[in-house]
Amino acid sequence: MVLLEKTVDVSRVVQFEEWEKLAKENIDHNAFTYIQSGAGREETLRSNEEDFRKIKLIPRYLKDVSNVCLKTNILGETLPYPFMIAPVGMQGIAHRDGELATARAANALKVPFIASTVTTYSLEEIAAELPDTIKWFQLYWSGDWEITASFLHRAEKAGYSAIVVTVDTPLLGWREKDLTNGYSPLKVGKGAGNYFSDPVFLQRLKRSPQEDSTAAAEEMIKLVLEPKLTWDDIRFIREYTSLPIIIKGILHPEDAKQALNYGVDGIVVSNHGGRQLDGAISSIEALPAIVEEIQNKIPVLLDSGIRSGADAVKALTLGADAVCLGRPFVYGLAAAGQEGVSQVLQNFIQDLKVTKSLT
Ligand SMILES: Cc1cc2nc3c(=O)[nH]c(=O)nc-3n(C[C@H](O)[C@H](O)[C@H](O)COP(=O)(O)O)c2cc1C
């Protein structure tokens, strides 16, 4: 795989579509397709954006907007803006500095960062780039509890302040374009940062990743996703971490109720950016019934389809406490590394400020 990484002047790039175009021009075709595409016929991928367009804001005026505050409080921590960086794995396919570049940009702007399990760099390396902002760790809990426990222990030690458990991925979605391209970043070792640095995982290998990277990657792939997990397994995570637990991937109000029953500390309404169940409801359409079920008992975040300040304000107006930004920052990363992510985040913050002031 070749990362072209041309130097692009992004100081005037504003629109999502332009970032997408630059990303497409700048990186390997299969890597770009992996980031952009969704599962199946991409119905959910499209609904995620289209359903935001169906919701209209009705502004109120003459209420002094000279000092609009965007701060929000989640699980005892103050976020400067009501959004976070969504967990996105394998950022090394977008730029050689991967998550480190994204983390540097987020840290400089104090935007909270959620690190994926399947990162190109290790959770400790990423945490080192995030001294000044909130950081959460997203867990793909494996059937191998010792490795899961090791990840939880490492995340806590590295200073992550919450665990985001992604539940919509008991197995990988049917991603037709990646199947056509025969492309899997996990197979080429781009998501191995946490595994190849884990003492428990390394003990499982006959030969080290340096000696046999293909065998190590194969061993890792067996561990990333686990179809057997059920709600009762949340108890295991509770046993191994004292950090708050947030469930990511809730779309049904009954699952929101289950989250409350199991005592989790927050949820993310998400369909994984249309990458898992094609035909699934868009996150923004799912939100109101879930907010109704949760009744402000725990924080509700939302992702999938957030492209602008107006999208975020619509989600907040419908009851989300915060949103997570996904593909927009990944395109910034692919277009221009840290600078690209920084530009995407700065634009998003300004857009949020303007939109909040005008509603
Ligand atoms: C390339 C890519 C990789 C992703 N990797 C992960 C991951 O490792 N863990 C996870 O929970 N979600 C992952 N997601 C889903 C995001 O966290 C988020 O739910 C999604 O990007 C939201 O959709 P949007 O980007 O269209 O707004 C990934 C998304 C993309 C595009």
CSV table of C-alpha atoms in Angstrom, one decimal, residues 43-336:
chain,number,residue,atom,x,y,z
A,43,GLU,CA,-28.8,2.6,2.9
A,44,THR,CA,-27.9,3.4,6.5
A,45,LEU,CA,-24.8,5.3,5.5
A,46,ARG,CA,-27.0,7.6,3.4
A,47,SER,CA,-29.9,7.9,5.9
A,48,ASN,CA,-27.4,9.1,8.5
A,49,GLU,CA,-26.9,12.3,6.6
A,50,GLU,CA,-30.3,12.5,4.9
A,51,ASP,CA,-32.3,12.3,8.1
A,52,PHE,CA,-30.5,15.3,9.5
A,53,ARG,CA,-31.8,17.3,6.5
A,54,LYS,CA,-35.4,16.4,7.4
A,55,ILE,CA,-35.1,18.1,10.8
A,56,LYS,CA,-35.4,21.9,10.8
A,57,LEU,CA,-34.4,24.3,13.5
A,58,ILE,CA,-36.7,27.2,14.5
A,59,PRO,CA,-34.6,30.0,15.8
A,60,ARG,CA,-35.4,32.4,18.6
A,61,TYR,CA,-33.9,35.9,18.6
A,62,LEU,CA,-33.2,38.9,20.9
A,63,LYS,CA,-31.6,36.9,23.7
A,64,ASP,CA,-28.0,38.3,23.9
A,65,VAL,CA,-25.8,35.9,22.1
A,66,SER,CA,-22.6,37.9,22.7
A,67,ASN,CA,-21.2,35.2,25.0
A,68,VAL,CA,-22.6,31.9,24.0
A,69,CYS,CA,-21.2,29.1,26.2
A,70,LEU,CA,-20.6,25.7,24.5
A,71,LYS,CA,-19.3,23.9,27.6
A,72,THR,CA,-21.0,20.8,28.8
A,73,ASN,CA,-20.6,18.5,31.7
A,74,ILE,CA,-20.4,14.7,31.2
A,75,LEU,CA,-19.6,12.2,34.0
A,76,GLY,CA,-18.1,15.0,36.2
A,77,GLU,CA,-15.8,16.3,33.5
A,78,THR,CA,-16.2,19.6,31.7
A,79,LEU,CA,-16.0,19.4,27.9
A,80,PRO,CA,-15.2,22.8,26.3
A,81,TYR,CA,-17.5,22.0,23.4
A,82,PRO,CA,-20.3,19.5,23.2
A,83,PHE,CA,-18.4,17.1,21.0
A,84,MET,CA,-15.7,14.5,21.0
A,85,ILE,CA,-13.5,12.7,18.5
A,86,ALA,CA,-15.2,9.3,17.7
A,87,PRO,CA,-13.2,6.2,18.1
A,88,VAL,CA,-11.8,5.4,14.7
A,89,GLY,CA,-9.4,2.5,14.4
A,90,MET,CA,-6.4,2.1,12.1
A,91,GLN,CA,-5.8,5.7,11.4
A,92,GLY,CA,-2.4,4.7,10.0
A,93,ILE,CA,-4.2,4.0,6.7
A,94,ALA,CA,-5.0,7.7,6.4
A,95,HIS,CA,-1.6,9.1,7.5
A,96,ARG,CA,1.6,7.7,8.7
A,97,ASP,CA,1.3,9.5,12.0
A,98,GLY,CA,-2.2,8.1,12.4
A,99,GLU,CA,-3.8,8.6,15.8
A,100,LEU,CA,-0.8,10.6,17.1
A,101,ALA,CA,-1.5,13.3,14.5
A,102,THR,CA,-5.2,13.4,15.4
A,103,ALA,CA,-4.4,13.4,19.2
A,104,ARG,CA,-2.0,16.3,18.8
A,105,ALA,CA,-4.6,18.3,16.9
A,106,ALA,CA,-7.3,17.4,19.5
A,107,ASN,CA,-5.1,18.2,22.4
A,108,ALA,CA,-4.1,21.6,21.2
A,109,LEU,CA,-7.8,22.5,20.9
A,110,LYS,CA,-8.8,20.6,24.1
A,111,VAL,CA,-11.2,18.5,22.2
A,112,PRO,CA,-11.9,15.2,24.0
A,113,PHE,CA,-10.5,12.1,22.2
A,114,ILE,CA,-11.8,8.5,22.2
A,115,ALA,CA,-9.1,6.0,21.3
A,116,SER,CA,-10.2,2.9,19.6
A,117,THR,CA,-9.0,-0.7,20.5
A,118,VAL,CA,-7.6,-1.3,17.0
A,119,THR,CA,-5.3,1.7,16.7
A,120,THR,CA,-2.2,1.8,14.7
A,121,TYR,CA,-0.3,3.2,17.7
A,122,SER,CA,-0.6,1.9,21.3
A,123,LEU,CA,-3.0,3.5,23.8
A,124,GLU,CA,0.0,4.6,25.9
A,125,GLU,CA,1.6,6.4,22.9
A,126,ILE,CA,-1.7,8.1,22.1
A,127,ALA,CA,-2.3,9.1,25.7
A,128,ALA,CA,1.1,10.7,25.8
A,129,GLU,CA,-0.1,13.1,23.1
A,130,LEU,CA,-3.3,14.0,25.1
A,131,PRO,CA,-2.0,15.6,28.4
A,132,ASP,CA,-4.4,18.6,28.2
A,133,THR,CA,-7.7,17.0,27.2
A,134,ILE,CA,-10.2,14.4,28.2
A,135,LYS,CA,-9.4,10.9,26.9
A,136,TRP,CA,-11.6,7.8,26.9
A,137,PHE,CA,-10.7,4.3,25.7
A,138,GLN,CA,-13.0,2.4,23.4
A,139,LEU,CA,-13.0,-1.4,24.0
A,140,TYR,CA,-13.6,-4.2,21.6
A,141,TRP,CA,-14.0,-6.8,24.4
A,142,SER,CA,-12.5,-10.1,23.3
A,143,GLY,CA,-13.6,-13.6,24.3
A,144,ASP,CA,-10.1,-13.8,25.8
A,145,TRP,CA,-10.8,-12.2,29.2
A,146,GLU,CA,-7.2,-12.0,30.2
A,147,ILE,CA,-6.4,-9.8,27.2
A,148,THR,CA,-9.5,-7.7,27.8
A,149,ALA,CA,-8.5,-7.3,31.5
A,150,SER,CA,-5.0,-6.3,30.4
A,151,PHE,CA,-6.4,-3.6,28.0
A,152,LEU,CA,-8.7,-2.2,30.8
A,153,HIS,CA,-5.8,-2.1,33.2
A,154,ARG,CA,-3.5,-0.4,30.7
A,155,ALA,CA,-6.1,2.2,29.8
A,156,GLU,CA,-6.7,3.1,33.4
A,157,LYS,CA,-3.0,3.3,34.1
A,158,ALA,CA,-2.4,5.5,31.0
A,159,GLY,CA,-5.0,8.1,32.3
A,160,TYR,CA,-8.1,7.3,30.2
A,161,SER,CA,-11.1,8.4,32.3
A,162,ALA,CA,-13.9,6.2,30.8
A,163,ILE,CA,-14.4,3.0,28.9
A,164,VAL,CA,-16.5,3.1,25.8
A,165,VAL,CA,-17.7,-0.5,25.0
A,166,THR,CA,-18.8,-0.9,21.4
A,167,VAL,CA,-21.6,-3.4,21.2
A,168,ASP,CA,-22.7,-3.2,17.5
A,169,THR,CA,-19.8,-5.2,16.3
A,170,PRO,CA,-20.2,-8.8,17.4
A,171,LEU,CA,-18.9,-9.5,13.9
A,172,LEU,CA,-17.9,-7.3,11.0
A,173,GLY,CA,-20.7,-5.8,8.8
A,174,TRP,CA,-21.1,-7.0,5.2
A,175,ARG,CA,-18.9,-4.3,3.6
A,176,GLU,CA,-19.3,-5.0,-0.1
A,177,LYS,CA,-16.7,-2.5,-1.3
A,178,ASP,CA,-14.0,-3.8,0.9
A,179,LEU,CA,-14.9,-7.3,-0.1
A,180,THR,CA,-14.6,-6.3,-3.7
A,181,ASN,CA,-11.2,-4.7,-3.1
A,182,GLY,CA,-10.1,-7.6,-0.9
A,183,TYR,CA,-9.0,-5.0,1.6
A,184,SER,CA,-8.7,-5.4,5.4
A,185,PRO,CA,-6.4,-3.0,7.3
A,186,LEU,CA,-6.3,-5.5,10.2
A,187,LYS,CA,-4.8,-8.1,8.0
A,188,VAL,CA,-2.0,-5.7,7.0
A,189,GLY,CA,-1.3,-5.0,10.7
A,190,LYS,CA,-2.6,-1.4,10.7
A,191,GLY,CA,-4.7,-2.0,13.8
A,192,ALA,CA,-2.2,-3.9,15.9
A,193,GLY,CA,-0.9,-1.1,18.1
A,194,ASN,CA,-2.5,-2.3,21.3
A,195,TYR,CA,-2.1,-6.0,20.7
A,196,PHE,CA,1.6,-6.0,19.6
A,197,SER,CA,2.4,-4.0,22.8
A,198,ASP,CA,0.4,-6.2,25.2
A,199,PRO,CA,2.2,-8.5,27.5
A,200,VAL,CA,-0.6,-11.0,27.7
A,201,PHE,CA,-1.1,-11.1,23.9
A,202,LEU,CA,2.6,-11.5,23.3
A,203,GLN,CA,2.6,-14.5,25.6
A,204,ARG,CA,0.0,-16.2,23.4
A,205,LEU,CA,2.3,-16.1,20.3
A,206,LYS,CA,4.8,-18.8,19.3
A,207,ARG,CA,6.9,-16.2,17.5
A,208,SER,CA,7.0,-12.4,18.1
A,209,PRO,CA,5.4,-10.0,15.7
A,210,GLN,CA,8.9,-8.9,14.6
A,211,GLU,CA,9.7,-12.5,13.6
A,212,ASP,CA,6.3,-13.3,12.0
A,213,SER,CA,4.0,-10.4,11.6
A,214,THR,CA,1.5,-12.4,9.5
A,215,ALA,CA,0.9,-15.0,12.1
A,216,ALA,CA,0.7,-12.3,14.8
A,217,ALA,CA,-1.9,-10.4,12.8
A,218,GLU,CA,-3.9,-13.6,12.3
A,219,GLU,CA,-3.9,-14.3,16.0
A,220,MET,CA,-5.0,-10.7,16.7
A,221,ILE,CA,-7.9,-10.9,14.2
A,222,LYS,CA,-9.3,-13.9,16.1
A,223,LEU,CA,-9.4,-11.7,19.2
A,224,VAL,CA,-10.9,-8.4,18.0
A,225,LEU,CA,-14.5,-9.4,17.7
A,226,GLU,CA,-16.5,-11.8,19.9
A,227,PRO,CA,-20.0,-13.0,18.8
A,228,LYS,CA,-20.8,-14.7,22.1
A,229,LEU,CA,-21.1,-11.6,24.3
A,230,THR,CA,-24.3,-10.7,26.1
A,231,TRP,CA,-25.5,-8.0,28.5
A,232,ASP,CA,-24.3,-10.1,31.5
A,233,ASP,CA,-20.7,-9.8,30.3
A,234,ILE,CA,-20.9,-6.1,31.3
A,235,ARG,CA,-20.4,-7.4,34.8
A,236,PHE,CA,-16.9,-8.6,33.9
A,237,ILE,CA,-15.9,-5.2,32.6
A,238,ARG,CA,-17.2,-3.7,35.9
A,239,GLU,CA,-15.1,-6.2,37.8
A,240,TYR,CA,-11.9,-5.2,36.0
A,241,THR,CA,-12.3,-1.4,35.9
A,242,SER,CA,-13.4,1.3,38.3
A,243,LEU,CA,-13.9,3.7,35.3
A,244,PRO,CA,-17.3,4.7,34.1
A,245,ILE,CA,-18.7,2.4,31.3
A,246,ILE,CA,-20.4,3.9,28.3
A,247,ILE,CA,-22.1,1.6,25.8
A,248,LYS,CA,-21.7,2.6,22.1
A,249,GLY,CA,-24.0,1.4,19.4
A,250,ILE,CA,-27.5,1.7,21.1
A,251,LEU,CA,-30.4,2.2,18.6
A,252,HIS,CA,-33.4,0.6,20.3
A,253,PRO,CA,-35.1,2.1,23.3
A,254,GLU,CA,-35.3,-1.3,24.9
A,255,ASP,CA,-31.5,-1.6,24.7
A,256,ALA,CA,-31.3,1.9,26.3
A,257,LYS,CA,-33.5,0.5,29.1
A,258,GLN,CA,-31.1,-2.5,29.4
A,259,ALA,CA,-28.2,-0.1,29.7
A,260,LEU,CA,-29.9,1.5,32.7
A,261,ASN,CA,-30.8,-2.0,34.2
A,262,TYR,CA,-27.1,-3.0,33.9
A,263,GLY,CA,-26.0,0.2,35.6
A,264,VAL,CA,-23.9,1.6,32.8
A,265,ASP,CA,-22.8,5.2,33.1
A,266,GLY,CA,-23.6,6.5,29.6
A,267,ILE,CA,-24.6,5.5,26.1
A,268,VAL,CA,-23.7,6.5,22.5
A,269,VAL,CA,-26.6,6.3,20.0
A,270,SER,CA,-24.7,5.1,17.0
A,271,ASN,CA,-25.0,2.8,14.0
A,272,HIS,CA,-21.2,2.8,13.5
A,273,GLY,CA,-21.4,5.3,10.6
A,274,GLY,CA,-23.5,2.8,8.6
A,275,ARG,CA,-20.7,0.3,8.6
A,276,GLN,CA,-22.5,-2.5,10.5
A,277,LEU,CA,-26.2,-3.3,9.9
A,278,ASP,CA,-27.3,-1.9,6.6
A,279,GLY,CA,-30.9,-0.9,6.8
A,280,ALA,CA,-30.6,0.1,10.4
A,281,ILE,CA,-32.3,3.3,11.6
A,282,SER,CA,-30.2,6.4,11.4
A,283,SER,CA,-28.9,7.6,14.8
A,284,ILE,CA,-30.7,10.9,14.6
A,285,GLU,CA,-34.0,9.2,14.0
A,286,ALA,CA,-33.4,6.8,16.8
A,287,LEU,CA,-32.4,9.5,19.3
A,288,PRO,CA,-35.8,10.9,20.6
A,289,ALA,CA,-37.2,7.5,21.8
A,290,ILE,CA,-33.9,6.8,23.5
A,291,VAL,CA,-33.8,10.2,25.2
A,292,GLU,CA,-37.4,9.5,26.4
A,293,GLU,CA,-36.3,6.2,27.8
A,294,ILE,CA,-33.2,7.5,29.5
A,295,GLN,CA,-34.9,10.5,31.2
A,296,ASN,CA,-31.6,12.3,31.9
A,297,LYS,CA,-30.5,9.5,34.2
A,298,ILE,CA,-27.2,9.0,32.3
A,299,PRO,CA,-25.5,11.0,29.5
A,300,VAL,CA,-26.6,10.3,25.9
A,301,LEU,CA,-24.1,10.9,23.1
A,302,LEU,CA,-24.7,10.5,19.4
A,303,ASP,CA,-22.7,9.9,16.3
A,304,SER,CA,-23.2,8.8,12.7
A,305,GLY,CA,-23.8,11.6,10.1
A,306,ILE,CA,-22.5,14.6,12.0
A,307,ARG,CA,-21.0,16.9,9.3
A,308,SER,CA,-21.8,20.4,10.5
A,309,GLY,CA,-22.6,22.6,13.5
A,310,ALA,CA,-26.3,22.5,12.5
A,311,ASP,CA,-26.2,18.6,12.7
A,312,ALA,CA,-24.7,18.8,16.2
A,313,VAL,CA,-27.2,21.5,17.3
A,314,LYS,CA,-30.1,19.4,16.0
A,315,ALA,CA,-28.9,16.4,18.0
A,316,LEU,CA,-28.4,18.5,21.1
A,317,THR,CA,-31.8,20.0,20.7
A,318,LEU,CA,-33.3,16.6,20.5
A,319,GLY,CA,-31.7,15.7,23.8
A,320,ALA,CA,-28.2,14.5,23.2
A,321,ASP,CA,-25.6,15.7,25.7
A,322,ALA,CA,-22.8,15.7,23.1
A,323,VAL,CA,-22.0,14.3,19.7
A,324,CYS,CA,-18.9,12.5,18.3
A,325,LEU,CA,-17.2,13.5,15.1
A,326,GLY,CA,-16.1,10.7,12.8
A,327,ARG,CA,-15.4,10.8,9.1
A,328,PRO,CA,-14.8,14.6,8.9
A,329,PHE,CA,-11.7,14.4,11.0
A,330,VAL,CA,-10.5,11.3,9.3
A,331,TYR,CA,-10.6,13.1,5.9
A,332,GLY,CA,-8.7,16.0,7.4
A,333,LEU,CA,-6.1,13.5,8.6
A,334,ALA,CA,-5.9,11.9,5.2
A,335,ALA,CA,-5.7,15.3,3.4
A,336,ALA,CA,-3.0,16.9,5.6
